[in-house]
Amino acid sequence: MDKKSKDFLYKYLNNPSPTGHEAEGQKIWLDYVKPFVDSSFVDNYGTAVAVVNPEAPYKVVIEAHADEIAWYVNYITPEGYIYVIRNGGSDHQIAPSKRVLLHGENGVVEGVFGWPAIHTRKPGKEANPSLDNIFIDVGAASKEEVEEMGIVVGTVITYEDELRELNKGRYFSGRALDNRIGGFMIAEVARRLSEEKHKVPFGLYVVNAVQEEVGLRGAEMITQTIKPNVAVVTDVCHDSSAPMYNKQLEGDTKGGNGPVLTVAPAVQNNLFKMLVNTAKEKEIPFQRAASSRVTGTDTDAFAYSNGGVPSALISLPLKYMHTTVETAHADDIENTIKLMTEFLKQLPNEHDFRYIK
């Protein structure tokens, strides 16, 4: 990862982009990727698409999602404390003592998730953090003072934690690696193809979708717009080598051992085999996983659209998903970029993925 890539990675991941409010992050992403493509567009809800060969009839998508989990202001007490609801799969157990940013009508307001001091709690009778009892303190003494700050019901809230490197850059750790690290990786694929002057014979649509965390909604919308012939989605999966993960349930995947290729009903088998063969031929390490019924990623939205789009999933092993310290191995990031790039280089134009011809 050179300086240009790393600068983009930090700027993009550190920018707040909660579900439904991804626009500022999408601007950063588009500014970076535009020099490497022929055109770009954004849909009504903010999904950003960068295109190589926009006139080509055969359309290939590589995709990630841009949104991060967050909170909404749901209730402000007369005393000025704020109760919240989820925006996506935010974890109530990690909230107490976290610093937050409330994106209010008058700008960003800093706050904290408060919690009673340990001295005041009775052993064995302590309340666990839940949506019923976690609250935010912005230093206000009344509801009116909170509202004067520009904070109202519906104000979106993100954590302030930013990207860090662990063990001399071996791992990246922070909030929103799920899945803006995917947006970083697909942008790097476009950059590498451009800088290597590799001309793909098909239309390549580099898609950074919104609203995945609330039901794959951005992908659901954009696949109807693009009507792709093939889609390769990148997201994250669990690094089950960390403590407290059940490998019998989550599978056996480990950071540093390569991207994860998943078998699932939504994953088209011939496309899956092509990715596996590409990894083997180019000596790119990879791991395997299986998903029952659905992948829970944008793969499902692409696969089951437009009469059925051959789709596959490349996942990045991630520790501590949906926390502020999501942690991924730098080698896996690099090898995911390599696998997507090499797959696109070998994909024949107008390839027919059907099982029976």
mmCIF file of C-alpha atoms in Angstrom, residues 37-190:
data_model
loop_
_atom_site.group_PDB
_atom_site.id
_atom_site.type_symbol
_atom_site.label_atom_id
_atom_site.label_comp_id
_atom_site.label_asym_id
_atom_site.label_seq_id
_atom_site.Cartn_x
_atom_site.Cartn_y
_atom_site.Cartn_z
ATOM 1 C CA VAL A 37 -12.488 5.340 -14.953
ATOM 2 C CA ASP A 38 -14.322 6.750 -17.966
ATOM 3 C CA SER A 39 -17.474 8.023 -16.270
ATOM 4 C CA SER A 40 -19.433 7.970 -13.041
ATOM 5 C CA PHE A 41 -22.909 8.567 -11.687
ATOM 6 C CA VAL A 42 -24.824 8.636 -8.402
ATOM 7 C CA ASP A 43 -28.416 7.496 -7.890
ATOM 8 C CA ASN A 44 -31.161 9.185 -5.882
ATOM 9 C CA TYR A 45 -30.198 7.549 -2.579
ATOM 10 C CA GLY A 46 -26.443 8.047 -2.920
ATOM 11 C CA THR A 47 -25.031 4.829 -4.371
ATOM 12 C CA ALA A 48 -21.923 5.831 -6.347
ATOM 13 C CA VAL A 49 -20.885 4.057 -9.542
ATOM 14 C CA ALA A 50 -17.618 4.452 -11.454
ATOM 15 C CA VAL A 51 -17.627 2.975 -14.973
ATOM 16 C CA VAL A 52 -15.020 1.730 -17.417
ATOM 17 C CA ASN A 53 -16.310 1.209 -20.993
ATOM 18 C CA PRO A 54 -19.817 2.551 -20.317
ATOM 19 C CA GLU A 55 -20.964 1.761 -23.866
ATOM 20 C CA ALA A 56 -20.171 -1.967 -23.637
ATOM 21 C CA PRO A 57 -23.294 -4.186 -23.631
ATOM 22 C CA TYR A 58 -21.843 -6.846 -21.280
ATOM 23 C CA LYS A 59 -21.747 -5.397 -17.758
ATOM 24 C CA VAL A 60 -19.595 -6.644 -14.873
ATOM 25 C CA VAL A 61 -20.041 -5.271 -11.345
ATOM 26 C CA ILE A 62 -17.568 -5.266 -8.486
ATOM 27 C CA GLU A 63 -19.280 -3.959 -5.382
ATOM 28 C CA ALA A 64 -18.949 -2.949 -1.743
ATOM 29 C CA HIS A 65 -21.197 -0.990 0.594
ATOM 30 C CA ALA A 66 -20.441 2.472 1.920
ATOM 31 C CA ASP A 67 -22.587 2.781 5.034
ATOM 32 C CA GLU A 68 -21.671 2.271 8.677
ATOM 33 C CA ILE A 69 -23.876 1.379 11.624
ATOM 34 C CA ALA A 70 -25.050 4.295 13.743
ATOM 35 C CA TRP A 71 -27.755 5.541 16.115
ATOM 36 C CA TYR A 72 -30.733 7.895 15.907
ATOM 37 C CA VAL A 73 -31.965 10.280 18.589
ATOM 38 C CA ASN A 74 -35.304 8.829 19.672
ATOM 39 C CA TYR A 75 -36.213 10.696 22.891
ATOM 40 C CA ILE A 76 -34.844 13.698 24.779
ATOM 41 C CA THR A 77 -35.676 13.834 28.490
ATOM 42 C CA PRO A 78 -36.710 17.070 30.219
ATOM 43 C CA GLU A 79 -33.288 16.988 31.918
ATOM 44 C CA GLY A 80 -31.438 16.895 28.573
ATOM 45 C CA TYR A 81 -30.432 13.234 28.318
ATOM 46 C CA ILE A 82 -30.832 11.481 24.988
ATOM 47 C CA TYR A 83 -32.167 7.981 24.358
ATOM 48 C CA VAL A 84 -31.495 6.271 21.048
ATOM 49 C CA ILE A 85 -32.617 3.644 18.557
ATOM 50 C CA ARG A 86 -30.422 1.719 16.160
ATOM 51 C CA ASN A 87 -29.574 2.729 12.613
ATOM 52 C CA GLY A 88 -28.387 -0.673 11.416
ATOM 53 C CA GLY A 89 -26.991 -3.330 13.728
ATOM 54 C CA SER A 90 -25.386 -1.138 16.391
ATOM 55 C CA ASP A 91 -24.264 -3.006 19.509
ATOM 56 C CA HIS A 92 -25.794 -1.674 22.734
ATOM 57 C CA GLN A 93 -23.288 -3.553 24.889
ATOM 58 C CA ILE A 94 -20.282 -1.539 23.711
ATOM 59 C CA ALA A 95 -21.985 1.862 24.025
ATOM 60 C CA PRO A 96 -21.353 2.916 27.675
ATOM 61 C CA SER A 97 -18.383 5.320 27.995
ATOM 62 C CA LYS A 98 -18.009 5.728 24.211
ATOM 63 C CA ARG A 99 -17.592 9.197 22.731
ATOM 64 C CA VAL A 100 -20.044 10.086 19.971
ATOM 65 C CA LEU A 101 -20.699 12.713 17.313
ATOM 66 C CA LEU A 102 -24.263 13.957 16.874
ATOM 67 C CA HIS A 103 -24.767 15.289 13.359
ATOM 68 C CA GLY A 104 -27.208 18.049 14.213
ATOM 69 C CA GLU A 105 -28.910 20.837 12.321
ATOM 70 C CA ASN A 106 -26.272 23.348 13.469
ATOM 71 C CA GLY A 107 -23.292 21.077 12.869
ATOM 72 C CA VAL A 108 -21.581 18.281 14.771
ATOM 73 C CA VAL A 109 -22.072 18.139 18.555
ATOM 74 C CA GLU A 110 -19.849 15.997 20.769
ATOM 75 C CA GLY A 111 -21.376 13.734 23.386
ATOM 76 C CA VAL A 112 -20.789 10.613 25.439
ATOM 77 C CA PHE A 113 -22.723 7.478 26.266
ATOM 78 C CA GLY A 114 -22.942 7.793 30.043
ATOM 79 C CA TRP A 115 -23.099 4.987 32.597
ATOM 80 C CA PRO A 116 -23.454 4.910 36.416
ATOM 81 C CA ALA A 117 -20.210 4.658 38.389
ATOM 82 C CA ILE A 118 -19.180 1.203 39.614
ATOM 83 C CA HIS A 119 -19.433 2.446 43.230
ATOM 84 C CA THR A 120 -23.181 2.866 42.881
ATOM 85 C CA ARG A 121 -23.931 -0.594 41.517
ATOM 86 C CA LYS A 122 -24.716 -3.614 43.669
ATOM 87 C CA PRO A 123 -22.703 -6.768 42.848
ATOM 88 C CA GLY A 124 -24.894 -9.434 41.311
ATOM 89 C CA LYS A 125 -27.699 -6.961 40.641
ATOM 90 C CA GLU A 126 -26.067 -4.795 38.008
ATOM 91 C CA ALA A 127 -28.109 -3.839 34.960
ATOM 92 C CA ASN A 128 -26.609 -4.828 31.610
ATOM 93 C CA PRO A 129 -26.471 -2.211 28.846
ATOM 94 C CA SER A 130 -29.597 -2.376 26.680
ATOM 95 C CA LEU A 131 -31.604 -0.148 24.384
ATOM 96 C CA ASP A 132 -33.815 0.603 27.380
ATOM 97 C CA ASN A 133 -31.069 2.154 29.506
ATOM 98 C CA ILE A 134 -28.163 3.468 27.403
ATOM 99 C CA PHE A 135 -28.229 7.251 27.017
ATOM 100 C CA ILE A 136 -26.172 10.132 25.661
ATOM 101 C CA ASP A 137 -25.030 13.212 27.576
ATOM 102 C CA VAL A 138 -24.137 16.325 25.549
ATOM 103 C CA GLY A 139 -23.557 18.529 28.567
ATOM 104 C CA ALA A 140 -27.019 20.084 28.474
ATOM 105 C CA ALA A 141 -29.287 20.704 31.475
ATOM 106 C CA SER A 142 -32.618 20.581 29.651
ATOM 107 C CA LYS A 143 -34.416 19.409 26.536
ATOM 108 C CA GLU A 144 -34.583 22.997 25.338
ATOM 109 C CA GLU A 145 -30.815 23.369 25.600
ATOM 110 C CA VAL A 146 -30.320 20.163 23.591
ATOM 111 C CA GLU A 147 -32.638 21.426 20.874
ATOM 112 C CA GLU A 148 -30.826 24.802 20.811
ATOM 113 C CA MET A 149 -27.699 22.822 19.899
ATOM 114 C CA GLY A 150 -29.522 21.609 16.778
ATOM 115 C CA ILE A 151 -30.222 18.129 18.111
ATOM 116 C CA VAL A 152 -33.740 16.833 17.449
ATOM 117 C CA VAL A 153 -35.478 13.485 17.203
ATOM 118 C CA GLY A 154 -33.988 11.783 14.151
ATOM 119 C CA THR A 155 -30.509 13.301 14.493
ATOM 120 C CA VAL A 156 -28.008 10.638 13.448
ATOM 121 C CA ILE A 157 -25.137 9.691 15.754
ATOM 122 C CA THR A 158 -21.763 8.055 15.016
ATOM 123 C CA TYR A 159 -18.798 7.029 17.132
ATOM 124 C CA GLU A 160 -15.720 9.241 16.902
ATOM 125 C CA ASP A 161 -13.164 6.375 16.923
ATOM 126 C CA GLU A 162 -10.719 6.517 14.013
ATOM 127 C CA LEU A 163 -8.484 4.108 12.121
ATOM 128 C CA ARG A 164 -5.325 2.794 13.785
ATOM 129 C CA GLU A 165 -2.582 0.332 12.889
ATOM 130 C CA LEU A 166 -1.598 -2.563 15.129
ATOM 131 C CA ASN A 167 1.755 -4.365 15.225
ATOM 132 C CA LYS A 168 3.593 -2.060 12.819
ATOM 133 C CA GLY A 169 0.838 -2.059 10.235
ATOM 134 C CA ARG A 170 0.107 -5.769 10.211
ATOM 135 C CA TYR A 171 -3.505 -5.054 11.153
ATOM 136 C CA PHE A 172 -5.846 -2.106 10.620
ATOM 137 C CA SER A 173 -8.340 -1.433 13.409
ATOM 138 C CA GLY A 174 -11.194 1.039 13.732
ATOM 139 C CA ARG A 175 -14.873 1.645 13.113
ATOM 140 C CA ALA A 176 -16.546 1.159 9.741
ATOM 141 C CA LEU A 177 -14.160 -1.359 8.216
ATOM 142 C CA ASP A 178 -17.532 -3.044 7.644
ATOM 143 C CA ASN A 179 -17.604 -2.201 4.871
ATOM 144 C CA ARG A 180 -15.810 0.943 3.769
ATOM 145 C CA ILE A 181 -12.689 -1.194 3.596
ATOM 146 C CA GLY A 182 -14.558 -2.841 0.704
ATOM 147 C CA GLY A 183 -15.024 0.549 -0.940
ATOM 148 C CA PHE A 184 -11.285 1.089 -0.564
ATOM 149 C CA MET A 185 -10.518 -2.282 -2.158
ATOM 150 C CA ILE A 186 -12.743 -1.876 -5.217
ATOM 151 C CA ALA A 187 -11.309 1.614 -5.786
ATOM 152 C CA GLU A 188 -7.819 0.115 -5.684
ATOM 153 C CA VAL A 189 -8.865 -2.465 -8.285
ATOM 154 C CA ALA A 190 -9.920 0.347 -10.626
#
